[in-house]
Short mmCIF file of C-alpha atoms in Angstrom, two decimals:
data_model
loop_
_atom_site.label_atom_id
_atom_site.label_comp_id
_atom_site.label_asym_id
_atom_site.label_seq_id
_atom_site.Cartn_x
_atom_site.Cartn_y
_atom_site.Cartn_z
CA UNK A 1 0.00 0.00 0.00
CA UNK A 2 1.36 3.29 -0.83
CA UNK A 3 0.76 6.07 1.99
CA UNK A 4 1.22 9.80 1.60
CA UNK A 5 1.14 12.37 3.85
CA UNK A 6 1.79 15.49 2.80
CA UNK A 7 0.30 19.55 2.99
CA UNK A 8 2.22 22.20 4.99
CA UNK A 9 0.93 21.72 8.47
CA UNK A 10 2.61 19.73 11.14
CA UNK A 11 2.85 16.08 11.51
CA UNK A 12 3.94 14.58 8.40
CA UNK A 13 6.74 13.07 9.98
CA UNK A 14 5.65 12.28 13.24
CA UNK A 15 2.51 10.43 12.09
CA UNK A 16 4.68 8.45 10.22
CA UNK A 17 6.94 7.65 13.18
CA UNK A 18 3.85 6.81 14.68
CA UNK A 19 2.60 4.45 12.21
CA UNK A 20 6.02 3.03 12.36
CA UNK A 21 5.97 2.20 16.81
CA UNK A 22 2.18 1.22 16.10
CA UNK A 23 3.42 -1.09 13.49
CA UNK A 24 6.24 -2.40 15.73
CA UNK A 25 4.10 -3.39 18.13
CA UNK A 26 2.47 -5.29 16.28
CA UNK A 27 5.73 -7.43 14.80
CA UNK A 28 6.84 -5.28 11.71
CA UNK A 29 9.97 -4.16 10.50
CA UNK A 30 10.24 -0.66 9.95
CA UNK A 31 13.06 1.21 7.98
CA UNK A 32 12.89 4.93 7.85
CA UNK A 33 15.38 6.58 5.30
CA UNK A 34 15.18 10.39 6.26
CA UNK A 35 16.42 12.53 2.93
CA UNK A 36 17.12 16.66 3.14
CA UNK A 37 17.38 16.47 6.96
CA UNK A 38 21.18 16.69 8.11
CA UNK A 39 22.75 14.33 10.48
CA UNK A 40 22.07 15.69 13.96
CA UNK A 41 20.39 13.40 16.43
CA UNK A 42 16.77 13.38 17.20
CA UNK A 43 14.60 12.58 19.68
CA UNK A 44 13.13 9.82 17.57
CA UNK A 45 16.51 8.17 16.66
CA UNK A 46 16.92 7.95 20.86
CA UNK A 47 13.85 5.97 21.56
CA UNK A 48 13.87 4.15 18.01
CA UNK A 49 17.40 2.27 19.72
CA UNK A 50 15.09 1.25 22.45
CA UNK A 51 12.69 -0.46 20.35
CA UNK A 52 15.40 -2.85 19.26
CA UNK A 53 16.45 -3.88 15.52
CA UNK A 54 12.64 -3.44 14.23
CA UNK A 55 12.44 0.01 13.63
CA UNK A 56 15.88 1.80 12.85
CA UNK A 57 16.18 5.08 11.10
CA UNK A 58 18.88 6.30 8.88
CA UNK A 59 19.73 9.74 7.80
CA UNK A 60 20.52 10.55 4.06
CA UNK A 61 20.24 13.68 3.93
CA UNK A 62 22.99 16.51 3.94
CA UNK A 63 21.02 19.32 5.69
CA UNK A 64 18.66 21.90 4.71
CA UNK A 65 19.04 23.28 1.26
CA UNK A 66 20.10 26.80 0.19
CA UNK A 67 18.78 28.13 3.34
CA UNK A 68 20.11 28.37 7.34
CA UNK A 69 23.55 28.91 5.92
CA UNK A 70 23.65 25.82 3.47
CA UNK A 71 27.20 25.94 1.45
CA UNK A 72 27.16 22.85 0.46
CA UNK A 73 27.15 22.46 -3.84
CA UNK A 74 23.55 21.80 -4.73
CA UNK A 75 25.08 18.33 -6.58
CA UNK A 76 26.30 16.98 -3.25
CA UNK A 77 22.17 17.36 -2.09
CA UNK A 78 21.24 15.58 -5.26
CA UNK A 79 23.51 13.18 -5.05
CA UNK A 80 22.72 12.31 -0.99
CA UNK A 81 18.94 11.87 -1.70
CA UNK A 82 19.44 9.60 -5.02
CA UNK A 83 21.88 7.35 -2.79
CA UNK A 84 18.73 7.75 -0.53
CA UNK A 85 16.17 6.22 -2.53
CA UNK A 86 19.41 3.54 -4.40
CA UNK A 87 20.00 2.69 -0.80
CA UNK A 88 16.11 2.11 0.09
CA UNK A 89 15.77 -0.07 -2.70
CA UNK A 90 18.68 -2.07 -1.79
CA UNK A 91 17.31 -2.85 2.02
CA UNK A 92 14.13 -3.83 0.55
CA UNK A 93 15.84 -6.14 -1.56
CA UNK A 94 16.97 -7.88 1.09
CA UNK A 95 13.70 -8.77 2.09
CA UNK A 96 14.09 -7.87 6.14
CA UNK A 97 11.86 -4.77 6.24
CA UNK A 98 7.98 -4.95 5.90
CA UNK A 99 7.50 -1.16 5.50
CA UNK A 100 9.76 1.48 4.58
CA UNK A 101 8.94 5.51 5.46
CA UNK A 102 10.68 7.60 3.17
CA UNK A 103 10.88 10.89 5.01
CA UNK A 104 10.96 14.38 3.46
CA UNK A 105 10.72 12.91 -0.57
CA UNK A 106 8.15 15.25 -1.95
CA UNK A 107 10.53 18.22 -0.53
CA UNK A 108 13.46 15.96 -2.24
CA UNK A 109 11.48 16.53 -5.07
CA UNK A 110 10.26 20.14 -5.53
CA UNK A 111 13.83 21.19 -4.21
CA UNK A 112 15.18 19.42 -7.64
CA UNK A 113 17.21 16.65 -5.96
CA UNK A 114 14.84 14.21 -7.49
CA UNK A 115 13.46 14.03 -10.90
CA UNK A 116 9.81 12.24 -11.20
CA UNK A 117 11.32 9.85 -13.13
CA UNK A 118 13.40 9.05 -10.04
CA UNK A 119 10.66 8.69 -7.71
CA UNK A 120 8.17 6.90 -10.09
CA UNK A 121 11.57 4.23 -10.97
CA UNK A 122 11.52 3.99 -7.45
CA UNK A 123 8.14 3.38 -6.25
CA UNK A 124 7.97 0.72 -8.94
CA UNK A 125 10.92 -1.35 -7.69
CA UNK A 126 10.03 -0.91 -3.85
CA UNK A 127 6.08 -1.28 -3.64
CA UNK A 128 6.03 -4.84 -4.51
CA UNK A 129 8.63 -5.61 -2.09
CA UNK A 130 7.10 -4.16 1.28
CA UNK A 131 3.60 -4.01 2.68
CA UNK A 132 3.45 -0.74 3.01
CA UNK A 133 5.64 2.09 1.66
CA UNK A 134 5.25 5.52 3.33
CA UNK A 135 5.80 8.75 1.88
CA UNK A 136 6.25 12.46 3.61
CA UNK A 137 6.63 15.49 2.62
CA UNK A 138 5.29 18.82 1.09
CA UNK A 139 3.94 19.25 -1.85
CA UNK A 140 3.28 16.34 -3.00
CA UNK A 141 2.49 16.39 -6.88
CA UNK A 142 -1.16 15.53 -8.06
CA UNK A 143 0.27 11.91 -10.00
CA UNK A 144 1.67 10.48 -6.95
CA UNK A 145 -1.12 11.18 -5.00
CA UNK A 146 -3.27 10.01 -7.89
CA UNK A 147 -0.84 6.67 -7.31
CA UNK A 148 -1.42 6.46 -3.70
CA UNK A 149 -4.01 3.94 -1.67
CA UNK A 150 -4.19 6.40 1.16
CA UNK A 151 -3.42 10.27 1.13
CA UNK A 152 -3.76 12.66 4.27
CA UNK A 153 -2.92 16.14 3.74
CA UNK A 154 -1.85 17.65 6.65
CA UNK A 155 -2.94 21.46 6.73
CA UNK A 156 -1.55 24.27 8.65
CA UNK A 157 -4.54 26.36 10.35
CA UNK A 158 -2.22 27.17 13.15
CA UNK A 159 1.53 27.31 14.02
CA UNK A 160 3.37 29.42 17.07
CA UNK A 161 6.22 29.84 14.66
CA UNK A 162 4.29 32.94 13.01
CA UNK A 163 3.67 34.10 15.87
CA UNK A 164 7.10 34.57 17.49
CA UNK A 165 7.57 31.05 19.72
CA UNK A 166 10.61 29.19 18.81
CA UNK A 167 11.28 25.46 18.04
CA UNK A 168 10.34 23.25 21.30
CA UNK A 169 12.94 20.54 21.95
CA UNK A 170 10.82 17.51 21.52
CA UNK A 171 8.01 18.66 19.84
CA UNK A 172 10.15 19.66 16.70
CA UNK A 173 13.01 17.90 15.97
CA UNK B 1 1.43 24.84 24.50
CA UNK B 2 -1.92 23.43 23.40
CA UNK B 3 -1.71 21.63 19.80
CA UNK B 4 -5.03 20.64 18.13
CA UNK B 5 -4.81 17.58 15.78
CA UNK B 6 -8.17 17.58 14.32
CA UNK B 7 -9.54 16.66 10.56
CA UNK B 8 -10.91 13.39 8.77
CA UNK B 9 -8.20 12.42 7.72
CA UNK B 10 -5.46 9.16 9.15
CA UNK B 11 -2.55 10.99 11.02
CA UNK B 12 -3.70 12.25 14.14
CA UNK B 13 -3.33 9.69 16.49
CA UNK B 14 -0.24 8.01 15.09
CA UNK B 15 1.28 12.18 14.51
CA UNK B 16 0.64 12.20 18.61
CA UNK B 17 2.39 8.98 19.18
CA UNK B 18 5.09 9.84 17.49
CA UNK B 19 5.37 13.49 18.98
CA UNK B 20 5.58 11.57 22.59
CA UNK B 21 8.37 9.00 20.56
CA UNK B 22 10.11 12.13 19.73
CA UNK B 23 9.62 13.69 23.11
CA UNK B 24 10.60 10.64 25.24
CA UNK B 25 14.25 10.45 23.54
CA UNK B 26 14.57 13.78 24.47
CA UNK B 27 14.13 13.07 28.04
CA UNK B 28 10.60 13.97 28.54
CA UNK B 29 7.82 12.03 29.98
CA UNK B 30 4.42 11.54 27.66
CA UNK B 31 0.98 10.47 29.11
CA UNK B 32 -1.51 9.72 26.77
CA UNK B 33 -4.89 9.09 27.92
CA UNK B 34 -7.20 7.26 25.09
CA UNK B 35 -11.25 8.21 24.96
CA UNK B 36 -13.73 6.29 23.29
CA UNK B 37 -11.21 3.15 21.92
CA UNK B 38 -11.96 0.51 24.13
CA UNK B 39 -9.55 -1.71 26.24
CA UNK B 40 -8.49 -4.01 23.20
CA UNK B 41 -4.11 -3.71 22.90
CA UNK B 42 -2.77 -1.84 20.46
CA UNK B 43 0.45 -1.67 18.20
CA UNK B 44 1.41 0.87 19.84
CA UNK B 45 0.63 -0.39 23.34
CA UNK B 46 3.20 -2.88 22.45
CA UNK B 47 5.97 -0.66 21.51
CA UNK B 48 5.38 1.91 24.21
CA UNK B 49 6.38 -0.67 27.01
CA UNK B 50 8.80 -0.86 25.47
CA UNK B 51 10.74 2.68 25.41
CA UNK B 52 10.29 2.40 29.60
CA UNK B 53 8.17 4.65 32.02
CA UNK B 54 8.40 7.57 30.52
CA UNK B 55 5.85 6.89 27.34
CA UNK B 56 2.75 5.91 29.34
CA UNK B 57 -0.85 4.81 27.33
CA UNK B 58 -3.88 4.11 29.38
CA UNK B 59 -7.37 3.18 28.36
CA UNK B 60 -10.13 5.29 29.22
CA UNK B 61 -12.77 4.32 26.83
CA UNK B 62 -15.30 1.84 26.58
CA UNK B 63 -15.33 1.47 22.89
CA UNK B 64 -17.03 2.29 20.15
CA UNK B 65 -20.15 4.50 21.09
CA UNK B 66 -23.61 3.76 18.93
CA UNK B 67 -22.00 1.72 16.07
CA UNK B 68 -20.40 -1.94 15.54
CA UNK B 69 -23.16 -3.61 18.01
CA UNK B 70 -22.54 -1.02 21.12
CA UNK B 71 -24.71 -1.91 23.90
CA UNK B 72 -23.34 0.03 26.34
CA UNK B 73 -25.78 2.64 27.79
CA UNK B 74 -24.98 6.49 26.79
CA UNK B 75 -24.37 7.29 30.40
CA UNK B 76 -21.48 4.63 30.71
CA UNK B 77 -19.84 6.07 27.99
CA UNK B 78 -20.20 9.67 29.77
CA UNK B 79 -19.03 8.42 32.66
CA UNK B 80 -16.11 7.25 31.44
CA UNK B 81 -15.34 9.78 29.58
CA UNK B 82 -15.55 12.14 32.12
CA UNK B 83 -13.28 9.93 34.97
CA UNK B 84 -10.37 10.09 31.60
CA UNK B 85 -10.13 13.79 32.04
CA UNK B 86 -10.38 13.82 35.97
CA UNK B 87 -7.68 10.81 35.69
CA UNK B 88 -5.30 13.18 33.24
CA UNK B 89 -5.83 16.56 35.39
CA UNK B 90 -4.86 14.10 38.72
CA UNK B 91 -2.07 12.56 37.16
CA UNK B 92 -0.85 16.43 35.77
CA UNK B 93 -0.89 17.08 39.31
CA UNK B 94 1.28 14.63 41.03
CA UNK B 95 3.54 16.73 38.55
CA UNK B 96 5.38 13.72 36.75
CA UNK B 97 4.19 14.45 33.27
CA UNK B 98 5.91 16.89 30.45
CA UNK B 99 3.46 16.06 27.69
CA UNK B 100 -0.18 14.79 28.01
CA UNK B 101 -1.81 13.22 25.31
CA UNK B 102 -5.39 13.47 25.41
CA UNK B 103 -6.51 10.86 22.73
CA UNK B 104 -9.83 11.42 20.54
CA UNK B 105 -11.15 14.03 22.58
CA UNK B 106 -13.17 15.97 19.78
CA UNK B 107 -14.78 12.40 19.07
CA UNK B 108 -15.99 12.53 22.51
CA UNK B 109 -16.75 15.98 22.79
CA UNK B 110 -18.84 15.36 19.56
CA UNK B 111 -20.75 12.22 20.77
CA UNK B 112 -21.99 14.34 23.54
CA UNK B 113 -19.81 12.26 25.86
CA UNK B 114 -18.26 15.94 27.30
CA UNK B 115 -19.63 19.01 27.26
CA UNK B 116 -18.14 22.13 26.07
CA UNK B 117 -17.61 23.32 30.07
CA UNK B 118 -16.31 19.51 30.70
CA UNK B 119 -13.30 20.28 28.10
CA UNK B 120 -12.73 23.84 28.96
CA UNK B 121 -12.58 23.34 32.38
CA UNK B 122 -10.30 20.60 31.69
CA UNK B 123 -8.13 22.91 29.39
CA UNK B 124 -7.89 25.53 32.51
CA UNK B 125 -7.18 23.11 34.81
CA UNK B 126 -4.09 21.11 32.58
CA UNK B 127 -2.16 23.55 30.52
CA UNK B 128 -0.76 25.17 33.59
CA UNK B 129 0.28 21.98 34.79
CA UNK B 130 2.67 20.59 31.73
CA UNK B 131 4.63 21.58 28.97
CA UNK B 132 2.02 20.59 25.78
CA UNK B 133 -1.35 19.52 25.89
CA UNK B 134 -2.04 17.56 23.02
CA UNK B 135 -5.92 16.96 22.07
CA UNK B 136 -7.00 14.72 18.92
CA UNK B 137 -10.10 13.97 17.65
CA UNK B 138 -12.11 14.95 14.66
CA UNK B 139 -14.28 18.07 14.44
CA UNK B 140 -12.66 19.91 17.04
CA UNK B 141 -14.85 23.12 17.71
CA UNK B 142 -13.87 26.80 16.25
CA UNK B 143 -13.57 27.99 19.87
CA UNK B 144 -10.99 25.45 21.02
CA UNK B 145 -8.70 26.11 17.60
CA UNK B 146 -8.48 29.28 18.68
CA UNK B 147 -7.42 28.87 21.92
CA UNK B 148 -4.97 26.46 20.84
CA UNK B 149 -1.47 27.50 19.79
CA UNK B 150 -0.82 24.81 17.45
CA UNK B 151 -3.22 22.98 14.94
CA UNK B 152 -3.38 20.88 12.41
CA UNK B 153 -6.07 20.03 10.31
CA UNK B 154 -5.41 16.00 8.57
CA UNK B 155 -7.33 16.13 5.80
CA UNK B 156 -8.78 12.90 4.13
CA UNK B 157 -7.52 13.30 0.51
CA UNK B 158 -7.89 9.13 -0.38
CA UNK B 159 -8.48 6.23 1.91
CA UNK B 160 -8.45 2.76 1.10
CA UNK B 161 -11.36 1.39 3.67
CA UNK B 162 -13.31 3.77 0.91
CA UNK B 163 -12.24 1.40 -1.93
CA UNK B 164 -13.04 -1.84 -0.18
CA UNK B 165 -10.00 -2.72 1.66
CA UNK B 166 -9.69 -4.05 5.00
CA UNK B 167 -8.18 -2.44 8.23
CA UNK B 168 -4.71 -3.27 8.09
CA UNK B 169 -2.75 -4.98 11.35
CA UNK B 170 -0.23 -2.57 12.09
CA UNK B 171 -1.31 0.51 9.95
CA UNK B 172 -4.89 1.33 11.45
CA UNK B 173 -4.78 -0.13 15.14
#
């Protein structure tokens, strides 16, 4: 089943983290690939260790692009999230994982790091080798969601960030 | 902070599970109280035990009100209701709690289970008392998003259950 969450409002990636301990619970294997983010620790990769081998996260991304100081050349970002979704592939070829998030693809994607062709190559090789394959992300583009069993948009009517509050430990990141 | 994850759409609960996932590896302790689901164990049950004492779920409701063969009297269902937000303000109080989860709240709140003084009071009474108040459910009233400094709206954009598919293990509960 192909799962999208996407829209500008919080709790894209959370939900998915969500779905992924629910899922846990319940036996699954859970691989989370995390593209555009940078490396820094999260709260989430803490307690995913706890959980054990079932659910592990890895980050693919080379931090935010062109903005918060990014100097990195914008082929080094491409580069990163294509190894992200080769790299995806390659775990599900090994048959261990029964659902595989995909954080942060559709802003992979309207930054220019992936072409459709990229993501469409890759949803064809992955889908029929997980259960379910779960993608996040803003803006995701009408086709995909057209391709998708089950699409939540998540939609902003509120956020302290506009008004002045700055990022809570634990609530964002 | 108060954050309101309201809307039709899948995401809300699993977007609060994984907020408390995300809060618990960075040290902080997540209660999350569940309304209306009844006592049956949950993915997410599972996992939670898992990550220690500081990710706490506990099962307030008594199930599905009105539908799927519910014969428990309306007042039961109030009752219950009611003794899940006495329960969270108590448990706020002993002071042990960062984040409380209030889980499926606006379903509640819609099936007449609380009343609008029930939840407001309830509001008053919490918010003081922890770090974020997090309240899901669908519908949630005007008056509430605006007193809330963080919402989210999940909008249903495709679901499967619509198309004839079955709840998945792992995905849905």
């Amino acid at each position: 089943m192909l799962i999208i969450f996407t829209g500008d409002g919080k709790g894209k990636t959370t939900s998915a983290i969500g779905q992924a301990l629910r899922a846990v619970g319940n036996g699954s294997k859970v691989l989370m690939v995390e593209l555009v983010k940078g490396p820094w620790e999260s709260g989430e990769d803490k307690s995913s260790k706890k959980l054990g081998p079932s659910f592990k996260i890895v980050k693919k991304g080379k931090g935010f692009v062109k903005i918060l100081g990014d100097k990195l050349p914008f082929e080094e970002h491409k580069k990163a999230a294509f190894e992200a979704i080769q790299y995806s592939l390659e775990e599900l070829k090994g048959g261990e994982w029964d659902i595989l998030i995909l954080d942060e693809v559709w802003n992979a994607y309207n930054l220019g790091l992936l072409s459709k062709q990229d993501v469409s190559s890759f949803i064809d090789g992955a889908l029929p080798l997980c259960d379910h394959l779960i993608m996040t992300g803003r803006g995701c583009p009408q086709e995909f969601i057209d391709r998708a069993d089950l699409v939540t948009e998540m939609k902003e009517i509120k956020h302290p960030f506009k008004t002045g509050v700055c990022a809570a430990k634990g609530v964002e990141f």
